[in-house]
Coordinates of C-alpha atoms in Angstrom, one line a residue:
M1 CA 40.9 55.6 -89.5
N2 CA 44.5 56.5 -90.1
K3 CA 44.0 60.1 -88.9
S4 CA 44.0 61.3 -85.3
L5 CA 41.4 63.5 -83.7
Q6 CA 43.9 66.3 -83.9
Q7 CA 44.1 65.7 -87.7
G8 CA 40.4 65.8 -88.2
A9 CA 39.4 62.1 -88.1
I10 CA 35.8 63.1 -87.3
R11 CA 34.4 64.3 -90.7
H12 CA 31.1 65.6 -89.2
R13 CA 31.1 69.4 -89.1
T14 CA 29.8 69.5 -85.5
W15 CA 33.1 68.0 -84.4
K16 CA 35.4 70.0 -86.7
V17 CA 38.9 70.6 -85.3
G18 CA 38.9 73.6 -83.0
G19 CA 35.1 73.7 -82.8
R20 CA 33.0 73.6 -79.6
Y21 CA 32.4 69.8 -79.6
W22 CA 35.9 68.9 -80.7
N23 CA 37.1 71.0 -77.7
I24 CA 34.7 69.0 -75.4
V25 CA 36.2 65.7 -76.7
A26 CA 39.7 67.1 -75.9
A27 CA 38.6 68.5 -72.5
V28 CA 37.3 65.2 -71.1
G29 CA 40.8 63.7 -71.1
M30 CA 39.6 60.3 -72.3
F31 CA 41.5 60.2 -75.5
D32 CA 45.0 60.7 -76.9
M33 CA 44.2 63.4 -79.5
N34 CA 47.3 62.6 -81.5
K35 CA 46.8 58.8 -81.8
P36 CA 45.2 57.6 -85.1
L37 CA 41.8 56.0 -84.6
Q38 CA 43.0 52.7 -86.0
Y39 CA 45.1 52.3 -82.8
F40 CA 42.2 53.0 -80.4
S41 CA 41.2 50.2 -78.1
D42 CA 37.7 48.8 -78.2
D43 CA 37.0 50.7 -74.9
E44 CA 38.2 54.0 -76.4
M45 CA 36.1 53.6 -79.5
E46 CA 33.1 52.7 -77.3
K47 CA 33.6 55.9 -75.3
L48 CA 34.2 58.0 -78.4
L49 CA 31.1 56.8 -80.3
F50 CA 28.5 55.6 -77.7
H51 CA 29.3 57.1 -74.3
P52 CA 26.1 58.3 -72.6
P53 CA 25.7 62.0 -71.6
L54 CA 28.1 63.0 -68.8
E55 CA 28.4 66.3 -67.1
Y56 CA 31.9 67.8 -66.8
S57 CA 33.5 70.9 -65.3
N58 CA 36.9 72.1 -66.5
H59 CA 38.8 75.1 -65.2
D60 CA 41.8 74.9 -67.5
P61 CA 42.2 78.1 -69.5
G62 CA 41.0 77.9 -73.2
Y63 CA 38.3 75.2 -72.6
V64 CA 34.6 75.4 -72.0
Q65 CA 34.1 75.5 -68.3
T66 CA 30.9 73.5 -67.8
F67 CA 29.7 71.1 -70.5
T68 CA 28.2 67.7 -71.3
Y69 CA 30.2 65.0 -73.1
E70 CA 28.3 62.5 -75.2
G71 CA 29.5 59.9 -77.7
I72 CA 29.3 60.9 -81.4
I73 CA 26.8 58.2 -82.5
S74 CA 24.7 58.6 -79.4
R75 CA 24.4 62.3 -80.0
L76 CA 23.6 61.9 -83.7
M77 CA 20.9 59.3 -82.9
K78 CA 19.3 61.6 -80.5
R79 CA 19.3 64.4 -83.1
A80 CA 17.7 62.2 -85.6
S81 CA 14.6 61.8 -83.4
D82 CA 14.2 65.4 -82.2
S83 CA 12.9 68.6 -83.9
R84 CA 16.3 70.3 -84.3
G85 CA 17.7 71.1 -87.8
G86 CA 20.6 69.5 -89.5
K87 CA 19.0 66.1 -90.2
E88 CA 19.6 66.4 -94.0
Y89 CA 23.3 66.9 -93.4
D90 CA 23.4 64.1 -90.8
A91 CA 21.8 61.7 -93.2
Q92 CA 25.0 61.2 -95.2
F93 CA 26.5 59.5 -92.2
F94 CA 23.7 56.9 -91.8
V95 CA 23.1 53.7 -93.7
N96 CA 19.8 51.8 -93.6
A97 CA 20.3 48.2 -92.8
P98 CA 17.9 45.4 -91.8
C99 CA 17.4 44.9 -88.1
H100 CA 19.6 42.1 -86.8
Q101 CA 16.8 40.7 -84.7
C102 CA 13.9 40.5 -87.1
G103 CA 15.8 40.6 -90.4
G104 CA 13.7 43.6 -91.5
S105 CA 10.4 41.8 -91.1
R106 CA 9.3 44.2 -88.3
L107 CA 7.7 41.2 -86.5
N108 CA 8.7 39.8 -83.1
A109 CA 9.8 36.2 -82.6
A110 CA 6.4 34.9 -81.6
A111 CA 4.8 36.2 -84.8
R112 CA 7.6 34.8 -86.9
A113 CA 7.3 31.4 -85.3
V114 CA 3.7 30.7 -86.5
R115 CA 3.5 28.7 -89.7
V116 CA 0.7 27.7 -92.1
C117 CA 1.4 24.9 -94.5
G118 CA 5.0 25.3 -93.7
Y119 CA 5.1 29.1 -94.4
S120 CA 5.6 31.8 -91.9
V121 CA 3.9 35.2 -92.3
V122 CA 7.4 36.5 -93.2
D123 CA 7.7 34.0 -96.0
L124 CA 4.3 35.1 -97.4
L125 CA 5.2 38.8 -97.2
N126 CA 8.4 38.1 -99.1
M127 CA 6.6 36.5 -102.0
E128 CA 5.6 38.4 -105.2
V129 CA 1.9 39.0 -105.6
R130 CA 1.7 36.6 -108.6
R131 CA 3.2 33.8 -106.6
L132 CA 1.3 34.4 -103.4
R133 CA -2.2 34.3 -104.9
P134 CA -2.1 30.7 -106.2
L135 CA -0.6 29.6 -102.8
L136 CA -3.4 31.2 -100.9
D137 CA -6.0 29.7 -103.3
G138 CA -4.8 26.3 -102.2
L139 CA -5.5 26.9 -98.5
E140 CA -8.5 25.0 -97.0
G141 CA -10.4 25.1 -93.8
V142 CA -13.1 27.2 -92.0
V143 CA -10.7 30.0 -91.2
A144 CA -9.2 30.1 -94.7
Q145 CA -12.7 30.2 -96.3
R146 CA -13.4 33.5 -94.5
I147 CA -10.4 35.4 -95.6
V148 CA -8.8 33.8 -98.6
S149 CA -11.4 35.0 -101.2
A150 CA -11.1 38.6 -100.0
V151 CA -7.3 38.6 -100.0
T152 CA -6.9 36.8 -103.3
G153 CA -9.4 39.2 -104.9
R154 CA -7.2 42.1 -103.9
L155 CA -4.1 40.3 -105.1
E156 CA -5.7 39.7 -108.5
H157 CA -6.4 43.4 -108.8
L158 CA -2.7 44.1 -108.2
E159 CA -1.9 41.7 -111.0
Q160 CA -4.4 43.3 -113.3
V161 CA -2.8 46.7 -113.0
G162 CA 0.6 45.3 -113.9
V163 CA 2.4 45.2 -110.5
G164 CA 2.2 41.5 -109.9
Y165 CA 6.0 41.5 -109.5
L166 CA 5.9 43.5 -106.3
T167 CA 6.3 41.7 -102.9
M168 CA 3.8 42.3 -100.2
N169 CA 6.4 43.8 -97.8
R170 CA 7.6 46.4 -100.4
S171 CA 7.6 49.8 -98.7
I172 CA 5.3 52.3 -100.4
D173 CA 8.0 55.0 -100.4
T174 CA 10.2 52.9 -102.6
L175 CA 7.6 52.7 -105.4
S176 CA 7.9 54.8 -108.5
G177 CA 5.1 57.4 -109.1
G178 CA 3.6 55.1 -111.8
E179 CA 3.7 52.0 -109.5
A180 CA 2.1 54.0 -106.6
Q181 CA -0.7 55.2 -108.8
R182 CA -1.4 51.7 -110.1
V183 CA -1.5 50.3 -106.5
K184 CA -4.1 53.0 -105.7
L185 CA -6.0 52.0 -108.9
A186 CA -6.0 48.4 -107.8
R187 CA -7.8 49.4 -104.6
Q188 CA -10.6 50.9 -106.6
L189 CA -11.2 47.8 -108.9
G190 CA -12.9 45.9 -106.1
S191 CA -14.9 48.9 -104.9
A192 CA -18.7 48.7 -105.0
F193 CA -19.0 52.5 -105.4
R194 CA -21.0 53.8 -108.3
E195 CA -21.2 57.3 -109.9
I196 CA -17.8 58.3 -108.7
I197 CA -15.5 60.6 -110.6
Y198 CA -12.0 59.2 -110.9
V199 CA -9.1 61.6 -111.9
L200 CA -5.8 60.1 -112.9
D201 CA -2.7 62.1 -113.7
E202 CA -0.5 60.3 -116.2
P203 CA -1.3 56.7 -115.2
S204 CA 1.0 55.5 -118.0
A205 CA 4.0 57.0 -116.3
G206 CA 6.7 54.4 -116.0
L207 CA 4.5 51.9 -118.0
H208 CA 6.0 49.8 -120.7
P209 CA 4.1 49.9 -124.1
A210 CA 3.2 46.2 -123.5
D211 CA 1.1 47.2 -120.5
S212 CA -0.8 50.1 -122.1
E213 CA -3.6 47.9 -123.4
R214 CA -4.1 46.4 -120.0
L215 CA -4.3 49.8 -118.4
V216 CA -7.0 50.9 -120.9
T217 CA -9.0 47.7 -120.0
L218 CA -8.8 48.6 -116.3
L219 CA -9.9 52.1 -116.9
R220 CA -12.8 50.9 -118.9
S221 CA -13.8 48.5 -116.2
L222 CA -14.1 51.5 -113.8
A223 CA -16.2 53.3 -116.3
A224 CA -18.4 50.3 -116.8
K225 CA -19.6 50.6 -113.2
Q226 CA -21.3 53.9 -114.0
N227 CA -18.3 55.9 -112.9
S228 CA -16.6 58.7 -114.8
V229 CA -12.9 58.4 -115.5
V230 CA -10.9 61.6 -116.3
V231 CA -7.3 61.0 -117.4
V232 CA -4.5 63.5 -118.0
E233 CA -2.4 61.7 -120.5
H234 CA 0.2 62.1 -123.3
D235 CA 0.5 58.5 -124.3
L236 CA -1.0 58.3 -127.8
A237 CA -1.9 54.6 -127.4
I238 CA -4.2 55.5 -124.5
I239 CA -5.5 58.7 -126.0
R240 CA -6.7 56.9 -129.0
K241 CA -8.8 54.6 -126.8
A242 CA -10.7 57.5 -125.1
D243 CA -14.4 58.1 -125.7
V244 CA -14.0 61.9 -125.5
I245 CA -10.8 64.0 -125.6
V246 CA -10.7 67.6 -124.3
D247 CA -7.7 69.2 -126.1
V248 CA -6.2 72.1 -124.2
G249 CA -3.6 74.5 -125.7
P250 CA -2.5 75.5 -128.2
H251 CA 0.8 75.8 -126.4
A252 CA 2.2 76.1 -122.8
G253 CA 2.1 78.7 -120.1
S254 CA 0.6 82.1 -121.1
Y255 CA 0.3 80.8 -124.6
G256 CA -2.1 78.1 -123.6
G257 CA -5.1 77.7 -121.2
K258 CA -7.8 77.4 -123.9
V259 CA -10.0 74.5 -124.7
L260 CA -9.3 74.0 -128.4
K261 CA -11.8 71.2 -129.0
A262 CA -13.7 68.4 -127.3
G263 CA -14.5 65.3 -129.4
T264 CA -13.7 61.8 -130.3
P265 CA -10.1 60.8 -131.1
E266 CA -11.0 60.9 -134.8
E267 CA -12.4 64.4 -134.6
I268 CA -9.4 65.7 -132.7
A269 CA -7.1 64.1 -135.3
E270 CA -8.6 66.3 -137.9
T271 CA -7.5 69.5 -136.2
D272 CA -4.2 71.3 -136.5
S273 CA -3.5 71.4 -132.8
P274 CA -0.3 69.7 -131.5
T275 CA -2.4 66.8 -130.3
G276 CA -4.3 66.6 -133.6
L277 CA -1.0 66.5 -135.5
A278 CA 0.3 63.7 -133.3
L279 CA -2.9 61.6 -133.4
S280 CA -3.1 61.9 -137.2
G281 CA 0.6 61.0 -137.7
R282 CA 1.3 64.3 -139.3
H283 CA 3.8 65.0 -136.6
T284 CA 6.5 62.4 -136.3
I285 CA 10.0 62.4 -134.9
P286 CA 12.5 61.5 -137.6
L287 CA 15.2 58.8 -137.1
P288 CA 18.8 60.0 -136.9
K289 CA 20.4 60.3 -140.3
C290 CA 23.2 58.1 -138.9
R291 CA 23.9 56.5 -135.5
R292 CA 27.0 57.6 -133.7
K293 CA 29.9 55.1 -133.7
C294 CA 30.1 53.5 -130.2
T295 CA 33.8 52.9 -129.3
K296 CA 34.9 53.8 -125.8
A297 CA 32.7 52.1 -123.2
L298 CA 31.7 52.6 -119.6
E299 CA 31.1 49.3 -118.0
V300 CA 28.9 48.4 -115.1
R301 CA 30.1 45.1 -113.7
Q302 CA 28.4 42.3 -111.8
A303 CA 25.4 44.4 -110.8
S304 CA 23.3 42.5 -108.2
L305 CA 21.2 45.2 -106.6
N306 CA 17.6 44.1 -105.9
N307 CA 16.5 41.7 -108.7
L308 CA 19.6 42.2 -110.9
K309 CA 21.3 38.9 -111.5
G310 CA 25.0 39.8 -111.6
V311 CA 24.7 41.5 -114.9
S312 CA 27.4 43.5 -116.7
A313 CA 26.3 46.3 -119.0
H314 CA 28.1 48.5 -121.5
F315 CA 27.3 52.2 -122.0
Y316 CA 29.2 54.2 -124.6
K317 CA 30.9 57.5 -124.2
S318 CA 29.8 60.5 -126.3
A319 CA 26.7 58.6 -127.2
L320 CA 23.0 58.6 -126.3
N321 CA 22.4 55.3 -124.3
C322 CA 19.0 54.0 -123.4
I323 CA 17.9 51.5 -120.8
T324 CA 14.6 49.8 -121.7
G325 CA 12.5 46.9 -120.2
V326 CA 9.1 46.1 -118.8
S327 CA 8.0 47.5 -115.5
G328 CA 10.0 46.0 -112.6
S329 CA 12.7 44.5 -114.9
G330 CA 15.5 46.3 -113.0
K331 CA 16.1 49.5 -114.9
S332 CA 16.2 51.8 -111.9
S333 CA 18.4 49.3 -110.0
L334 CA 20.9 49.3 -112.9
I335 CA 21.0 53.1 -112.8
K336 CA 21.7 53.0 -109.1
E337 CA 24.6 50.5 -109.8
L338 CA 25.9 52.8 -112.5
L339 CA 25.9 55.7 -110.1
R340 CA 27.7 53.7 -107.5
Q341 CA 30.3 52.3 -109.9
I342 CA 30.7 55.6 -111.8
P343 CA 30.4 58.2 -109.0
D344 CA 31.1 61.2 -111.1
A345 CA 27.9 60.7 -113.1
I346 CA 25.4 63.4 -112.7
V347 CA 21.6 62.8 -112.3
I348 CA 19.3 65.3 -114.1
D349 CA 15.9 64.5 -112.7
Q350 CA 12.5 66.1 -112.3
S351 CA 12.9 66.7 -108.5
P352 CA 12.1 70.1 -107.0
I353 CA 14.9 72.8 -107.5
G354 CA 15.2 74.0 -103.9
S355 CA 12.3 75.0 -101.7
S356 CA 12.8 78.7 -101.4
S357 CA 10.0 80.9 -102.9
R358 CA 12.7 83.5 -103.6
S359 CA 14.3 81.2 -106.2
V360 CA 12.9 82.2 -109.6
V361 CA 13.8 81.2 -113.2
V362 CA 16.3 84.0 -113.8
T363 CA 18.1 83.5 -110.5
Y364 CA 18.5 79.7 -111.2
V365 CA 20.1 80.3 -114.6
D366 CA 22.4 83.0 -113.2
A367 CA 20.9 85.8 -115.4
F368 CA 19.6 88.1 -112.7
D369 CA 22.9 89.7 -111.6
D370 CA 23.6 90.8 -115.2
M371 CA 20.0 92.1 -115.6
R372 CA 20.4 94.2 -112.4
A373 CA 23.8 95.4 -113.6
E374 CA 22.1 96.7 -116.8
F375 CA 19.4 98.5 -114.7
A376 CA 22.2 100.0 -112.5
R377 CA 24.2 101.3 -115.5
A378 CA 21.1 102.8 -117.1
T379 CA 19.9 104.5 -113.9
G380 CA 23.1 105.3 -112.0
M381 CA 21.8 103.4 -108.9
P382 CA 23.5 100.4 -107.2
P383 CA 22.6 96.9 -108.5
S384 CA 21.4 96.0 -104.9
L385 CA 18.5 98.4 -105.3
F386 CA 17.0 96.1 -108.0
A387 CA 17.1 92.9 -105.9
F388 CA 13.9 91.8 -104.1
N389 CA 16.0 90.2 -101.3
S390 CA 18.1 93.3 -100.6
E391 CA 17.6 97.1 -100.8
G392 CA 14.8 96.9 -103.3
A393 CA 12.5 94.7 -101.3
C394 CA 9.0 95.8 -100.3
P395 CA 9.2 96.6 -96.6
V396 CA 5.9 94.8 -95.8
C397 CA 6.4 91.4 -97.5
E398 CA 10.2 91.6 -97.6
G399 CA 10.3 90.9 -101.3
L400 CA 8.1 87.8 -101.3
G401 CA 5.2 89.4 -103.0
Y402 CA 2.8 88.0 -100.5
T403 CA 2.2 87.9 -96.8
R404 CA 1.5 84.8 -94.7
L405 CA -1.6 84.5 -92.5
D406 CA -1.2 81.9 -89.7
M407 CA -4.2 79.6 -89.7
H408 CA -2.7 77.4 -87.1
F409 CA -3.8 73.8 -87.6
L410 CA -5.3 74.7 -91.0
G411 CA -1.9 75.7 -92.4
D412 CA -0.6 79.1 -93.5
L413 CA -2.7 81.2 -96.0
K414 CA -0.8 83.3 -98.5
E415 CA -2.3 86.7 -99.5
V416 CA -1.0 89.0 -102.2
C417 CA 0.9 91.8 -100.5
E418 CA -1.3 94.9 -100.5
A419 CA 1.7 97.3 -100.2
C420 CA 3.4 96.2 -103.5
N421 CA 0.5 94.3 -105.1
G422 CA 2.6 91.2 -105.4
R423 CA 5.4 93.0 -107.3
R424 CA 8.0 92.4 -104.5
F425 CA 9.7 95.8 -104.8
N426 CA 9.5 99.1 -102.9
E427 CA 8.2 102.4 -104.5
K428 CA 11.7 103.8 -104.9
T429 CA 12.9 100.8 -106.9
L430 CA 9.8 100.8 -109.1
S431 CA 10.4 104.5 -110.0
Y432 CA 13.4 103.5 -112.1
R433 CA 13.0 102.1 -115.6
Y434 CA 15.2 100.4 -118.2
A435 CA 14.1 100.3 -121.8
G436 CA 10.7 101.5 -120.6
H437 CA 10.3 98.7 -118.0
T438 CA 10.6 98.6 -114.2
I439 CA 12.4 95.6 -112.8
A440 CA 9.0 94.2 -111.7
D441 CA 7.8 94.6 -115.3
V442 CA 10.7 92.6 -116.6
L443 CA 10.2 89.8 -114.1
D444 CA 6.6 89.5 -115.3
L445 CA 7.8 89.0 -118.9
T446 CA 8.2 85.6 -120.5
V447 CA 11.7 84.5 -121.5
E448 CA 10.6 84.9 -125.1
Q449 CA 9.3 88.5 -124.5
A450 CA 12.4 89.5 -122.6
Q451 CA 14.9 88.3 -125.2
D452 CA 14.9 91.6 -127.0
V453 CA 14.8 93.9 -123.9
F454 CA 18.4 93.4 -122.7
R455 CA 21.7 94.3 -124.6
S456 CA 24.0 92.1 -122.4
P457 CA 25.3 89.2 -124.5
E458 CA 25.5 87.1 -121.4
V459 CA 21.8 87.7 -120.5
R460 CA 20.7 87.1 -124.1
K461 CA 22.8 83.9 -124.2
R462 CA 21.1 82.5 -121.1
F463 CA 17.6 83.4 -122.4
Q464 CA 18.5 81.7 -125.8
I465 CA 19.3 78.5 -124.0
L466 CA 16.0 78.5 -122.2
L467 CA 14.3 79.1 -125.5
E468 CA 16.2 76.1 -127.0
V469 CA 15.0 73.8 -124.3
G470 CA 11.4 74.8 -124.9
V471 CA 10.6 76.8 -121.8
G472 CA 10.4 80.3 -123.4
Y473 CA 6.9 80.6 -122.1
L474 CA 8.0 80.8 -118.5
R475 CA 8.0 84.1 -116.7
L476 CA 11.4 85.4 -115.6
G477 CA 10.1 85.9 -112.1
Q478 CA 8.2 82.6 -111.9
S479 CA 8.9 80.7 -108.7
L480 CA 10.7 77.4 -109.2
T481 CA 8.2 75.8 -106.8
E482 CA 5.5 76.4 -109.4
L483 CA 7.2 74.5 -112.2
S484 CA 6.2 71.0 -113.4
G485 CA 8.6 68.1 -113.2
G486 CA 9.3 68.3 -117.0
E487 CA 10.0 72.1 -116.8
R488 CA 12.4 71.6 -113.9
Q489 CA 14.3 69.0 -115.7
R490 CA 14.6 71.1 -118.9
I491 CA 15.9 74.1 -116.9
K492 CA 18.5 71.8 -115.3
I493 CA 19.5 70.6 -118.7
A494 CA 19.7 74.2 -119.9
Q495 CA 22.4 74.8 -117.3
R496 CA 24.5 72.0 -118.7
L497 CA 24.3 72.6 -122.4
S498 CA 27.5 74.6 -122.5
R499 CA 29.5 72.0 -120.6
K500 CA 31.3 68.9 -121.9
G501 CA 33.0 65.8 -120.7
Y502 CA 30.3 64.7 -118.2
T503 CA 28.1 61.6 -117.8
Y504 CA 24.5 62.5 -117.4
V505 CA 21.8 60.1 -116.2
L506 CA 18.0 60.8 -116.7
D507 CA 15.2 58.6 -115.5
E508 CA 12.2 58.8 -117.8
P509 CA 12.7 62.4 -119.0
T510 CA 9.6 62.2 -121.3
R511 CA 7.3 61.9 -118.3
G512 CA 4.7 64.7 -118.5
L513 CA 5.8 65.7 -122.0
H514 CA 3.4 66.0 -125.0
P515 CA 4.5 63.9 -128.0
V516 CA 5.4 67.2 -129.8
D517 CA 7.7 68.1 -126.9
V518 CA 9.5 64.7 -127.0
G519 CA 11.0 65.8 -130.3
M520 CA 12.4 68.9 -128.6
L521 CA 13.8 66.7 -125.8
V522 CA 15.5 64.4 -128.3
R523 CA 17.2 67.5 -129.9
I524 CA 18.3 68.7 -126.5
L525 CA 19.9 65.3 -125.5
D526 CA 21.6 65.2 -128.9
R527 CA 23.1 68.6 -128.2
L528 CA 24.4 67.4 -124.9
V529 CA 26.0 64.4 -126.6
D530 CA 27.4 66.5 -129.5
A531 CA 29.0 68.8 -127.0
G532 CA 31.1 65.8 -125.8
N533 CA 29.0 64.4 -123.0
T534 CA 27.7 60.9 -122.3
V535 CA 23.9 60.5 -121.8
V536 CA 22.2 57.5 -120.2
V537 CA 18.4 57.5 -120.2
V538 CA 15.9 55.1 -118.7
E539 CA 12.9 55.3 -121.0
H540 CA 9.7 53.7 -122.4
D541 CA 8.8 56.3 -125.0
L542 CA 9.6 54.7 -128.3
D543 CA 10.1 58.1 -130.1
L544 CA 13.1 58.7 -127.9
V545 CA 14.3 55.1 -127.7
K546 CA 14.4 54.8 -131.5
C547 CA 16.8 57.8 -131.6
A548 CA 19.3 56.2 -129.2
D549 CA 22.8 55.1 -130.3
W550 CA 22.9 52.2 -127.9
I551 CA 20.2 50.3 -126.0
V552 CA 20.5 48.0 -123.0
D553 CA 17.2 46.0 -122.7
L554 CA 16.4 44.3 -119.4
G555 CA 13.9 41.6 -118.7
P556 CA 12.4 39.4 -119.8
G557 CA 9.7 40.1 -117.1
G558 CA 9.4 42.0 -113.9
G559 CA 10.6 41.2 -110.4
T560 CA 12.2 37.8 -110.1
E561 CA 11.5 37.2 -113.8
G562 CA 13.6 40.2 -114.7
G563 CA 17.1 41.4 -113.8
T564 CA 18.9 40.0 -116.9
I565 CA 20.1 41.7 -120.1
V566 CA 17.9 40.4 -122.9
A567 CA 19.5 42.5 -125.6
E568 CA 22.2 45.0 -126.2
G569 CA 22.9 47.0 -129.4
T570 CA 21.5 49.6 -131.7
P571 CA 17.8 50.1 -131.9
E572 CA 17.7 48.0 -135.1
E573 CA 19.6 45.2 -133.5
V574 CA 17.3 45.2 -130.4
A575 CA 14.2 45.4 -132.6
A576 CA 15.4 42.2 -134.4
N577 CA 15.9 40.3 -131.2
R578 CA 12.9 37.9 -130.8
N579 CA 13.6 37.5 -127.0
S580 CA 13.0 41.2 -126.4
V581 CA 9.5 42.5 -125.5
S582 CA 10.7 46.0 -126.0
G583 CA 12.1 45.0 -129.4
K584 CA 8.7 44.0 -130.7
Y585 CA 7.3 47.5 -130.1
L586 CA 10.5 49.2 -131.2
A587 CA 10.3 47.3 -134.5
E588 CA 6.9 49.0 -135.1
A589 CA 8.4 52.4 -134.3
L590 CA 11.2 51.9 -136.7
G591 CA 8.9 50.7 -139.4
M592 CA 10.5 47.3 -139.6
A593 CA 8.7 44.2 -140.7
A594 CA 6.8 42.3 -138.0
R595 CA 9.0 39.7 -136.3

């Protein structure tokens, strides 16, 4: 507010100094362009921010002649509801806040005024499932008899799947992937359907070990109704409870895709596959030979977001820190507070890496330019000839490798380009070879296969990093949109392995990882720390938790029963804490005596 319009007080790029809309603000003559905004009157601020559209004509030289002036916020609000681009950029200037009329309940005054046994519908929606159910059970009367049994039955199913801490007005888009899946599962528990095939992808995602047995019970209750339940899972506690296991492998990518064996958990445990080794206990992740000494701390103070009860937590620099706790205990909220109070912390998550189909593995790790340079030196041609988004592109598909067929309301259909057969490049480019390979051949190689093709130390270094994070099976030209969440996260980590002095935050990095791969992840995180970085991880997987240097355990329960720090310390100290639910399971993982 201490800047004037002339000095760039409006941060939005649309109103940058000297731009079209900045010139319109200057041309209307309503404002002193050299006066700091803090000295604007209420009327001037109202006109600057909220003025409705107004047609203007200006014949002064240097200005737009005919234009429409509109207040900044008025224009941004209009853009937010139309089909024009730029909404992602605009989002940084908006903050979601409860409606001042309804308080965020979405209901009008008449609906909010109705009360049953002293409670309005807003009061009921703000209650957690586990508190709402007994309240509804106590309602009496003809109307109540008709609806209470059906409603309480559904609420009971939500409790059974372990999300009793959720409030009824919780927005679906704020749920974690694991919570959303369990809410869907709760809907099926009361279903009368029979002979249905249910397919669940990682239902244990985000689930504390204490809830695994409950999940198995629920899955068996679905199967008991003559249904078939197919689960994609890595949690050994759940795998061991299966009737039949179909073990696929032996490894990832082009090195996998085979059914190794189908059988009982006992039969799979006798095999030498990665799953068999994990089930039989022949593969284990060793404890660190010594814990790092935790000295310099990062402190999150008085965290009160969502269910956090004004907690202060310590995380140590140059150490592997782990946040644990049952579902809904406030782990993600504590991470958000950490990011707010330590704004230079960097999140490495499993979210998509861009949305362009032209982005491939080698472009993301910055190896493609050096690869093309080697082709250019070997052939005497310019590097741009070996780029699928430049001179080397197939003229039909423009370097995509496929063409789009517009199916209108059915969505676009992708077909392999007939001109280049999906190879992206034109005939001239494909006539040149390096070490016996065309550029298309190279992009079809896996990282592991390509390691010995190139001489460039920089290319080999980047390939080696990808090998070290366990994605050597990926093809160099594989689109980033095809990668799993775990693969995306490991590629992001690969970019960071050579940097130091940063604070990295990872939310459940073991999600989607086989137990054998968890050991590789632990080694990668150790490398980040050993390079001089600080790592903070939210995690349930005990194989990772037991390798941490410092643990902050939240609880004791979820929702309103959580939000406090139950224990802080080394894994051994947390395991010895009788108030920690996580500590009980951690003690088993550490091989400590039962508490």
